[in-house]
Coordinates of C-alpha atoms in Angstrom, one line a residue:
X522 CA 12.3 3.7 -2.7
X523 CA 14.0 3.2 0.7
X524 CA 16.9 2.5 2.5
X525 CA 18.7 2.3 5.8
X526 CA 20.2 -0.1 8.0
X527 CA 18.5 -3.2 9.4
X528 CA 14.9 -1.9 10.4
X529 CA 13.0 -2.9 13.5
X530 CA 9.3 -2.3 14.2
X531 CA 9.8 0.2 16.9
X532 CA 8.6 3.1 14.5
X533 CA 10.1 6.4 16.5
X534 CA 10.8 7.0 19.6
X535 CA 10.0 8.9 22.7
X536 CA 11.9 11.7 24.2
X537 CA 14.6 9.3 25.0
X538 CA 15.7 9.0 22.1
X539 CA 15.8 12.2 20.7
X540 CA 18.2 12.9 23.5
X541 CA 20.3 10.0 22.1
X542 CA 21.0 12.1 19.4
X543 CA 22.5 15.7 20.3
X544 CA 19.9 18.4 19.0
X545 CA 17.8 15.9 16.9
X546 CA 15.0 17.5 16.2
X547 CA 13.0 20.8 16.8
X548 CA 10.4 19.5 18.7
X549 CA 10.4 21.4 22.2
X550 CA 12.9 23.3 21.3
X551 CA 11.7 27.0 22.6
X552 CA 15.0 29.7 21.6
X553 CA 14.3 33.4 23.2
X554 CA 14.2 35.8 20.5
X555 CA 15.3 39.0 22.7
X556 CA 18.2 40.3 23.8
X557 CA 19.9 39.9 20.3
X558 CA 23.4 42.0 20.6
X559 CA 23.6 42.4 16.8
X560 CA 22.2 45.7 14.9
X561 CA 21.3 43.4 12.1
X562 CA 18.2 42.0 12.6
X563 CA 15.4 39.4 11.1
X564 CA 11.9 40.1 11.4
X565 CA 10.7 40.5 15.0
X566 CA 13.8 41.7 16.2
X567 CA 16.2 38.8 16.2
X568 CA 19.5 38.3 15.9
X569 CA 21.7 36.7 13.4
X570 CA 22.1 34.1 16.5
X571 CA 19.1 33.3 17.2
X572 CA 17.7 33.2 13.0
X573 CA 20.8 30.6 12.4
X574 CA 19.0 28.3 15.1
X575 CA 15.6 28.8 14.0
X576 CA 17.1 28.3 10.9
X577 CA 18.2 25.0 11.5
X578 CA 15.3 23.7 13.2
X579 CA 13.0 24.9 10.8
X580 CA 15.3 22.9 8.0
X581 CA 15.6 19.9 10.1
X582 CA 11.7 20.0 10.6
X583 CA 10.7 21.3 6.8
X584 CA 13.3 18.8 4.4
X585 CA 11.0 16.6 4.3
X586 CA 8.5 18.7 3.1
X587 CA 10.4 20.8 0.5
X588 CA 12.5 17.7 -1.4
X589 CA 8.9 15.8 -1.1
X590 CA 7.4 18.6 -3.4
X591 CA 10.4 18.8 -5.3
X592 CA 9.1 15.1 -6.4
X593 CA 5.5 15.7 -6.8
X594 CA 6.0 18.9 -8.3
X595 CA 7.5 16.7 -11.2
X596 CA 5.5 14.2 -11.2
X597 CA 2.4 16.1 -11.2
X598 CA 2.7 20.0 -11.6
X599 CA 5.2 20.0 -14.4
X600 CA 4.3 18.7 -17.5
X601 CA 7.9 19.7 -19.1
X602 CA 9.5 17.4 -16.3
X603 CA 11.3 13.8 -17.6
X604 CA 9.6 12.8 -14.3
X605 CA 6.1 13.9 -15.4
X606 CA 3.6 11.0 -14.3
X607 CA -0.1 13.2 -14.6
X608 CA -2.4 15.5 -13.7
X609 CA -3.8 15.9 -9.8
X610 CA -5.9 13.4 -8.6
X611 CA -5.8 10.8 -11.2
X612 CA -4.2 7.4 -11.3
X613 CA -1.1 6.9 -12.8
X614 CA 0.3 3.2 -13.8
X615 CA 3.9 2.7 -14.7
X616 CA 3.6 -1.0 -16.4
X617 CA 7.4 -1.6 -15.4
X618 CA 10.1 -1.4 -13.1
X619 CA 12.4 1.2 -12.1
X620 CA 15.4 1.4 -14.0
X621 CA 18.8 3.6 -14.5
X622 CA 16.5 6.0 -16.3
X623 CA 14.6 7.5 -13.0
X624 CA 16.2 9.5 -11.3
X625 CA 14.0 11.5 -9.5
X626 CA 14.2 9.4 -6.3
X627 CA 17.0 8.2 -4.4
X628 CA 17.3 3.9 -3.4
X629 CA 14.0 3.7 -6.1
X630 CA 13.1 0.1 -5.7
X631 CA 12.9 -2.5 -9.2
X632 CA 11.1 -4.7 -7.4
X633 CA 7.1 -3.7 -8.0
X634 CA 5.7 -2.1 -11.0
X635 CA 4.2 1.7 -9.2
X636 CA 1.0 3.1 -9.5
X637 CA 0.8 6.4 -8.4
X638 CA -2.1 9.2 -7.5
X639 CA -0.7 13.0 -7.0
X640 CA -3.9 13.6 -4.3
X641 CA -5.4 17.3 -4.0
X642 CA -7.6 17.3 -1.1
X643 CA -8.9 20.7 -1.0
X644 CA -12.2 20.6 -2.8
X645 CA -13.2 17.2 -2.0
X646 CA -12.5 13.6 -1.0
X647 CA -11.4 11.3 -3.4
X648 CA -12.6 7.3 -3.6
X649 CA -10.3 4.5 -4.1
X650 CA -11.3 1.3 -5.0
X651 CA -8.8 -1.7 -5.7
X652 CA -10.3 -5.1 -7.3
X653 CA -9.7 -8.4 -5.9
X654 CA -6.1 -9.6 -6.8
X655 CA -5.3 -13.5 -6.4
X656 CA -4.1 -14.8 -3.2
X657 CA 0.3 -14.8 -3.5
X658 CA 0.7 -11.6 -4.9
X659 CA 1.9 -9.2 -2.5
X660 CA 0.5 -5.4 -2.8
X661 CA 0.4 -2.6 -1.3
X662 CA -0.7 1.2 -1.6
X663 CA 1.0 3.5 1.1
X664 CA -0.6 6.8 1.8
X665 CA 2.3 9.4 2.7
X666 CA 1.0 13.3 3.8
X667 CA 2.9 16.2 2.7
X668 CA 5.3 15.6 6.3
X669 CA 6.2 12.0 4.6
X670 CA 4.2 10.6 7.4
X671 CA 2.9 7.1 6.2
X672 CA -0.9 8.0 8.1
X673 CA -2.7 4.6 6.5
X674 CA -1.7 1.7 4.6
X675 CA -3.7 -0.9 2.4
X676 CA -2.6 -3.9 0.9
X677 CA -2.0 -7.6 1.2
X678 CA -0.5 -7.2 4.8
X679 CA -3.5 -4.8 6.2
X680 CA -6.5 -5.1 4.3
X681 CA -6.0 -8.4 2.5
X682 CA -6.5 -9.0 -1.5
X683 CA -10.0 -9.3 -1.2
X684 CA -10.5 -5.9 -3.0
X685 CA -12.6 -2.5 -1.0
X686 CA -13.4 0.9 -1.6
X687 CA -11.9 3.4 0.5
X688 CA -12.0 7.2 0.7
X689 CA -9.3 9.5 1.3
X690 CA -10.1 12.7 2.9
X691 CA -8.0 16.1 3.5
X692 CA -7.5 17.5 6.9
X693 CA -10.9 19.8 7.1
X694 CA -13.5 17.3 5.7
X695 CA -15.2 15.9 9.0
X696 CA -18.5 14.3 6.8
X697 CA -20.4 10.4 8.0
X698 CA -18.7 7.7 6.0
X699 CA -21.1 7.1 3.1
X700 CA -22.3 4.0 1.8
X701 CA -20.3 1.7 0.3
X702 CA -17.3 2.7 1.5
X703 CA -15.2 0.6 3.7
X704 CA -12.7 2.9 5.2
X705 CA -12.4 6.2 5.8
X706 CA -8.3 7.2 5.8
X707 CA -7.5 11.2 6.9
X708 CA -4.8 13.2 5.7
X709 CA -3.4 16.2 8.0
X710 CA -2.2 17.7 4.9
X711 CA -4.2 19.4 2.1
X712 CA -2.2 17.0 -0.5
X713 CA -1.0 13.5 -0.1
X714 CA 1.5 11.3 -2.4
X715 CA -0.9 7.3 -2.8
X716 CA 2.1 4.9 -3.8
X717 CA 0.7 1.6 -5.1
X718 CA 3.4 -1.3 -5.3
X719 CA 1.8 -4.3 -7.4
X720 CA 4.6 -7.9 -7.0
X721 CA 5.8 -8.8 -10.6
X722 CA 7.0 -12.3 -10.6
X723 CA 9.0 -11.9 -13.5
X724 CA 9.3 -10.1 -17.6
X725 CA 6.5 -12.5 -18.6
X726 CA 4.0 -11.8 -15.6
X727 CA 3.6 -7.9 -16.5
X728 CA 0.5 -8.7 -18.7
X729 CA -1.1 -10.1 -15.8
X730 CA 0.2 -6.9 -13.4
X731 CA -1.2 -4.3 -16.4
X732 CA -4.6 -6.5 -15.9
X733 CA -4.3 -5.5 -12.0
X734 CA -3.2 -1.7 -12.5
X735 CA -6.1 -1.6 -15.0
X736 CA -9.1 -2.1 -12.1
X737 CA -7.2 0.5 -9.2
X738 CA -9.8 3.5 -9.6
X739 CA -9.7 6.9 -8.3
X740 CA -13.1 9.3 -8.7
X741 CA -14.1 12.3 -6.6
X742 CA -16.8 11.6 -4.0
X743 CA -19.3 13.5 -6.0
X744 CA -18.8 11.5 -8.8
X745 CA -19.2 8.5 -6.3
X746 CA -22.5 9.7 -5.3
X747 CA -23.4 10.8 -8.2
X748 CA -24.1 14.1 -7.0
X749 CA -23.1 17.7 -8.4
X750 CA -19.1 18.6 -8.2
X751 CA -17.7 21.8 -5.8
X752 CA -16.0 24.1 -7.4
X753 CA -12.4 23.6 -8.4
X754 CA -9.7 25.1 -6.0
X755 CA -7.1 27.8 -7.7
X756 CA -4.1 25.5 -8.7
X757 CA -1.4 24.8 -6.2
X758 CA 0.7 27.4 -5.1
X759 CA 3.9 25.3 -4.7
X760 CA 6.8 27.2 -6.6
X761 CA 9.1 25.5 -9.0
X762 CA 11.5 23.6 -6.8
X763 CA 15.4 23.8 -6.5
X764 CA 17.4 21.8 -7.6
X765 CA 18.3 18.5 -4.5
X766 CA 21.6 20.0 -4.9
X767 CA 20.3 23.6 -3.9
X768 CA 17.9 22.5 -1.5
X769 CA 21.3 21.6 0.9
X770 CA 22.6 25.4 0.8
X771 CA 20.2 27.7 -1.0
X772 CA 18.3 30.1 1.6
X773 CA 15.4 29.8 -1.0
X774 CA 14.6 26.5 0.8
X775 CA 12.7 28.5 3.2
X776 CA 10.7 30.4 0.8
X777 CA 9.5 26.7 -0.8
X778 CA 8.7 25.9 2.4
X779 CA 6.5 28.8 3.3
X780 CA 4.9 28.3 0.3
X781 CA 4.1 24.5 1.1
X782 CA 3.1 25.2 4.5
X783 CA -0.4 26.9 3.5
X784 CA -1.8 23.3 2.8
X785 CA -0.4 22.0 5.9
X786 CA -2.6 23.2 8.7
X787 CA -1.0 24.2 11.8
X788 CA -1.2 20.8 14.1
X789 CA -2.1 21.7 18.3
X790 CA 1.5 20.2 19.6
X791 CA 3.1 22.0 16.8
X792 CA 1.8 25.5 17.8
X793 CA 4.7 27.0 19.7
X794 CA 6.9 25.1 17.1
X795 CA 5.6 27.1 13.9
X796 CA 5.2 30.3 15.9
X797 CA 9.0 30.1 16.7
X798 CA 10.0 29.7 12.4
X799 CA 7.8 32.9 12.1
X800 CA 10.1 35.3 13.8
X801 CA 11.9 34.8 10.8
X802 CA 9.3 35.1 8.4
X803 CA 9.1 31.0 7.6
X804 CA 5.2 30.5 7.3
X805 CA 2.4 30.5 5.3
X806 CA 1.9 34.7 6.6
X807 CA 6.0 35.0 6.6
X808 CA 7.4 37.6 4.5
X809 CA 11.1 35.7 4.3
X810 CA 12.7 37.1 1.6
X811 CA 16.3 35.2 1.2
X812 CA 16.3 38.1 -1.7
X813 CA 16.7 41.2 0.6
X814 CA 18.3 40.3 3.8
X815 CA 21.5 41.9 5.5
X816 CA 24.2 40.0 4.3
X817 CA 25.2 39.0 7.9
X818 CA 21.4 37.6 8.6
X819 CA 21.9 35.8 4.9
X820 CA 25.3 34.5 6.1
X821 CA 23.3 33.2 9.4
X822 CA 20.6 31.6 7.8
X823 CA 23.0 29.6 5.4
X824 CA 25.0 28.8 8.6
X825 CA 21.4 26.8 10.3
X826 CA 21.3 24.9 7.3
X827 CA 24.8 23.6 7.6
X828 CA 24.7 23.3 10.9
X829 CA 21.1 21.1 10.1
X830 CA 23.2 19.0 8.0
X831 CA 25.8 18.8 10.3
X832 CA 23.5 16.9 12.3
X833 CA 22.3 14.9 10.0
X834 CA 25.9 13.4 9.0
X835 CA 26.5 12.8 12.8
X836 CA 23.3 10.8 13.4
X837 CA 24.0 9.0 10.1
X838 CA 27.4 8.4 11.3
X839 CA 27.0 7.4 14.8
X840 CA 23.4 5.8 14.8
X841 CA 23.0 4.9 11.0
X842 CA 26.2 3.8 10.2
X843 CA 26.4 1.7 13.0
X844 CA 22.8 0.1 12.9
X845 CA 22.2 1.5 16.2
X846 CA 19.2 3.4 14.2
X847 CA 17.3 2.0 11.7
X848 CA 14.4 2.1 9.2
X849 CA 11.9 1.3 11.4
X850 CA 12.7 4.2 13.0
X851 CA 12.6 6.7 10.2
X852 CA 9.5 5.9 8.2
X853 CA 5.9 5.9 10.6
X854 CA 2.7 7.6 11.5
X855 CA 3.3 11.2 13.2
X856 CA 2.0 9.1 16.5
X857 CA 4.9 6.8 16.3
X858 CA 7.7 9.3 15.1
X859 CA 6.6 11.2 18.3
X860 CA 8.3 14.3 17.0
X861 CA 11.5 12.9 16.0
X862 CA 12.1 15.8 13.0
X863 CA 15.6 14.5 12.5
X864 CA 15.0 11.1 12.0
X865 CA 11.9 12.1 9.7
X866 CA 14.9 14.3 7.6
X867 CA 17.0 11.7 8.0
X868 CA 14.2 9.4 6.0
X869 CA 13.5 11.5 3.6
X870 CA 17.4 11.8 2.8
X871 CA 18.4 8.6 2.6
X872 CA 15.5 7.5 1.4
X873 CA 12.1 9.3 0.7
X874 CA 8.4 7.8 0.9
X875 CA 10.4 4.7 2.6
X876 CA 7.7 2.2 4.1
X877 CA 6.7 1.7 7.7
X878 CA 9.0 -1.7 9.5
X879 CA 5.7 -4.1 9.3
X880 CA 5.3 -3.2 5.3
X881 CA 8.8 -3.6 4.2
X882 CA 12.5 -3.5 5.5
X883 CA 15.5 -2.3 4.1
X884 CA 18.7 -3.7 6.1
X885 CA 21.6 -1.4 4.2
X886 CA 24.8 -3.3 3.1
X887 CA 27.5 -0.9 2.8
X888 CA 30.2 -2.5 4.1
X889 CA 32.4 -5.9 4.1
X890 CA 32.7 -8.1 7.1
X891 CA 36.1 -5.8 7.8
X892 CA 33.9 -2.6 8.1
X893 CA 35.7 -1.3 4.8
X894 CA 33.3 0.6 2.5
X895 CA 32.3 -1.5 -0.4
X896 CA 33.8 -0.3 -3.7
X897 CA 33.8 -1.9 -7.4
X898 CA 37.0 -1.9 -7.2
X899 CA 37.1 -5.4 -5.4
X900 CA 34.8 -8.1 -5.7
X901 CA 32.3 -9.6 -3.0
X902 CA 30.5 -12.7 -2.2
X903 CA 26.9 -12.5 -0.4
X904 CA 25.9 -16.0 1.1
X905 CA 22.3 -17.2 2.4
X906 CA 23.5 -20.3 4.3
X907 CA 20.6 -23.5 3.9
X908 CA 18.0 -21.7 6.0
X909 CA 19.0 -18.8 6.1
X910 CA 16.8 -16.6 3.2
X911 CA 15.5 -13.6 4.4
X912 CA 12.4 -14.1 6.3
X913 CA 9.3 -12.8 4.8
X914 CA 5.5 -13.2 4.3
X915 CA 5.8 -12.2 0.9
X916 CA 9.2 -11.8 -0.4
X917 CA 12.5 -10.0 -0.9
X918 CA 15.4 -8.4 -3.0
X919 CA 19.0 -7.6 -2.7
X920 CA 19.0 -4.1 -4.8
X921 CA 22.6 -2.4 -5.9
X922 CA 23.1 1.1 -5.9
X923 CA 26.1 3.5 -7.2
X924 CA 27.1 6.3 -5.0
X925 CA 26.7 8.9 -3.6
X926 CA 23.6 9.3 -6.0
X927 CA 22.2 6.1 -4.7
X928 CA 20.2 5.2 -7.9
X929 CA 20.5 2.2 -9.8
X930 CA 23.7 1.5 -11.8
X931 CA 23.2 1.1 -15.5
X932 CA 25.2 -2.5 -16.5
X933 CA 26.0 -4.7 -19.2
X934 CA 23.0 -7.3 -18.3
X935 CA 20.6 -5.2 -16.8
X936 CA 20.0 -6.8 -13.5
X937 CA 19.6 -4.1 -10.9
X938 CA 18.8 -7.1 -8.4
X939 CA 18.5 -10.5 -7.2
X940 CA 15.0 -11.4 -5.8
X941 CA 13.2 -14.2 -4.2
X942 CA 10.8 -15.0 -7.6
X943 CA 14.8 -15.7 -9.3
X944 CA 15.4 -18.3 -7.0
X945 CA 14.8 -20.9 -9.5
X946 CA 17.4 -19.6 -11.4
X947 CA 20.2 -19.5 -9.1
X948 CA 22.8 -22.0 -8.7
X949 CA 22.8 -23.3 -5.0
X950 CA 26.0 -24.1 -2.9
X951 CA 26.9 -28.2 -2.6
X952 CA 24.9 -27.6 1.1
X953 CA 21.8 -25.9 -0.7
X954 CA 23.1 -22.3 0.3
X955 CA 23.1 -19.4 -2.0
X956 CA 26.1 -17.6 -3.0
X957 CA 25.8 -14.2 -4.6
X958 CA 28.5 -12.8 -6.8
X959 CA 28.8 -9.1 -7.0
X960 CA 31.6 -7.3 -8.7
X961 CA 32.3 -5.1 -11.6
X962 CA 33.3 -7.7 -13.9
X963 CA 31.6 -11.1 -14.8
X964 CA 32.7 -14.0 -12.4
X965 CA 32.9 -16.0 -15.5
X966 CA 30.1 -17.7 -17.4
X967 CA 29.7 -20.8 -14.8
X968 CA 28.4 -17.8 -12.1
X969 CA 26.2 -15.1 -14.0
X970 CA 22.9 -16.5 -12.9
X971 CA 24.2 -15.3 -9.2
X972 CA 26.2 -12.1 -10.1
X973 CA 24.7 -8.3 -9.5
X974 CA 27.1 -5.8 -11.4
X975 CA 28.6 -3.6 -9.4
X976 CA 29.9 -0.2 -10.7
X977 CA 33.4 0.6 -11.1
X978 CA 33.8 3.3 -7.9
X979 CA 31.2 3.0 -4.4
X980 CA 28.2 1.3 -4.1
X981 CA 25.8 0.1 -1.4
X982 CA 23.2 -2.3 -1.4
X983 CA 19.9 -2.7 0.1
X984 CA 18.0 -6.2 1.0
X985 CA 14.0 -5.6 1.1
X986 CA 11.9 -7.4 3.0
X987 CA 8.6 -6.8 2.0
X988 CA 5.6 -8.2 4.8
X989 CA 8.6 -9.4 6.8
X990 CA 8.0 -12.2 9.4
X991 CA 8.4 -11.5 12.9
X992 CA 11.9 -13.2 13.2
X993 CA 13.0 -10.0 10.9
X994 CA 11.3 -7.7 12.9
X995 CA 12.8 -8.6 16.0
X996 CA 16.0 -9.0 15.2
X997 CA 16.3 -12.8 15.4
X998 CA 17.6 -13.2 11.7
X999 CA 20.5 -10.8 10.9
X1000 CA 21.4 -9.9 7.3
X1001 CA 24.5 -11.2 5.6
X1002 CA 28.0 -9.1 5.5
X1003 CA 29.4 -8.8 2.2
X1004 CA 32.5 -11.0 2.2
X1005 CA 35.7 -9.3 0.3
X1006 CA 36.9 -12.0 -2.3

């Protein structure tokens, strides 16, 4: 469910960077809303200037939150969705791995059966409890807020496989951590996405993974204590989402937003921030109405979000791209992204609900050792030299993906990846290296245990590193370049 470049464990940056990058972000960013020279005006008097950079600061800052909901809304709002996982606050167990079919997520990873828990906060916390899972399986279950802030993590690398019970709270409950519970793990958000990733080791291990999935528990804390329930909260009043095509140019993006903003309470450093997008109505009081604006003021709101994505595509071009950014700078806490919004968009663009650097890394092979984009069209070799696997506590995957929708690429074997638990499998070089095949067509029968189909047009891959070693994080071991044949 990730992506990007080769990932390092400085999670965000300070100002510094976000002066790296021309305009990356809203934070700080204070525009004057007098003076406007136009007749046409937004609420509070501003010009069509002025609303096309609140515009784009209130995109950059609020992508993430409007194509997050445009997931959960599927997955748990909308039963007539082919993405429909389950009601609210219940736990939802897909006994398989991603596949061609889901294509709700872009860079979904095939590497761990999910688990999933849509969380409403509102009424009450809710109690998690995971069983004890044998030592050598790798889990994990990330805790992402309605920002796409990863606020707590449990699992293998954090907690151990020991098993616990932890609750998860919204951002108003402030009770003492009752009995029984290990951990108590805050969301600043009303909702929150719980991603559980369980280690398959391969098709005739997913009994034993459905054995695992069958003791993670979610239950109110009332039903915890075994005390009398609150009273329900009114459903949810996210609206049905756009389209991720729409999202990009549709000036409805900021009604969404509004919408999904009255569950995200206003944070103290992001006062003056929020009070800025209201002078154009974005908010959970706004009145914006993409419906009824001047056609000028509709022609400068479209123009923010361009000039949003404009920003985007340079940052993915100059910092991405080159590697000079990477994961471990998109994906965090809210401390460590230190207000970075365009990194957090870019995240959630390239790769939503991606994990934080010490969980899992994602270096991004796009291109051959010639800097030439990788296509189909030609074939590659990827080589681990004797030593030379990636380094990890737990293990990894090299993942192919057909662009520019970046999901998994439907082939005649159906082998989305190569992974550490196939390294039986694979045929080693004459020096104990490993030689990976990936092209369009079969490299002939002698090399299908090392091929990964590639489709016919662009592709990129992603390598995962899941609890990588500190050789990883620090950039000591460097990913392979895919070598053109």
């Amino acid at each position: 469910m990730t992506s990007v470049v080769r990932a390092t464990f400085s999670l965000g940056f300070v100002a510094l960077l976000l002066a790296a990058v021309a305009g990356c972000g809203t934070k700080n960013q204070e525009t004057s809303v007098s003076g406007g020279s136009s007749s046409s005006t937004a609420v509070g008097g501003v010009s069509p200037a002025q609303a096309r950079a609140i515009a784009k600061d209130a995109y950059i800052y609020g992508f993430p939150l409007v194509d997050g909901n445009r997931i959960q809304y599927q997955y748990y709002t909308d039963p007539k969705s082919s993405e429909y996982k389950g009601p609210w606050n219940q736990i939802i167990n897909t006994a398989r791995v991603f596949t061609p079919a889901d294509v709700a997520v872009q860079t979904p990873n095939s590497d761990t059966p999910y688990s999933f828990i849509g969380a409403d906060l509102r009424a009450e916390p809710l109690v998690l409890t995971v069983p004890p899972i044998e030592a050598g399986r790798y889990f994990s279950i990330q805790f992402v807020d309605g920002y796409t802030y990863n606020f707590d993590y449990v699992g293998s690398r954090t907690t151990g496989n020991e098993g616990g019970t932890y609750l998860l709270a919204g951002p108003d409950w402030h009770g003492a951590k009752p009995a029984g519970i290990d951990a108590v793990i805050q969301s600043d958000t009303e909702w929150a996405q719980v991603i559980y990733r369980t280690q398959l080791f391969g098709p005739d291990d997913l009994d034993n993974v459905k054995k695992i999935q069958a003791g993670y528990e979610v239950k109110p804390l009332s039903a915890f204590l075994n005390q009398p329930a609150p009273a329900a909260p009114p459903a949810f009043g996210f609206l049905p989402p756009l389209t991720a095509e729409a999202e990009k140019t549709d000036p409805h993006f900021f009604t969404l937003l509004s919408a999904i903003l009255r569950y995200a309470p206003v944070l103290p450093e992001e006062k003056d921030l929020r009070d800025r997008f209201a002078t154009i109505g974005i908010g959970p009081d706004g009145n914006f109405d993409a419906d009824t604006m001047t056609p000028e003021m509709r022609t400068a709101i479209e123009g923010g979000m361009a000039d949003a994505w404009a920003e985007f595509n340079t940052l993915k071009t100059d910092k991405i791209d080159t590697g000079k950014v990477t994961a471990g700078d998109l994906f965090g806490t809210r401390e460590a992204m230190k207000g970075n919004y365009l990194y957090r968009m870019a995240g959630a663009v390239i790769g939503i609900f991606g994990n934080t650097a010490a969980e899992a890394m994602y270096p991004r092979l796009a291109n051959d050792s010639t800097g030439a984009p990788l296509t189909g069209a030609n074939n590659y070799t990827v080589r681990f030299p004797p030593g030379e696997l990636p380094p990890v506590n737990a293990f990894w995957s090299l993942t192919m993906y057909q662009m520019p929708a970046s999901l998994l690429y439907a082939n005649p074997i159906n082998r989305y990846l190569v992974n550490s638990p196939m390294l039986p499998t694979l045929t080693k070089d004459p020096d104990g290296g490993i030689t990976l095949y990936v092209q369009n067509h079969t490299p002939g029968a002698g090399k299908e245990s090392n091929w990964l189909p590639a489709p016919p047009g662009p592709f990129q891959m992603f390598l995962r590193l899941y609890w990588p070693k500190d050789e990883a994080l620090n950039g000591q071991w460097k990913p392979p370049q895919p070598q053109k044949a």
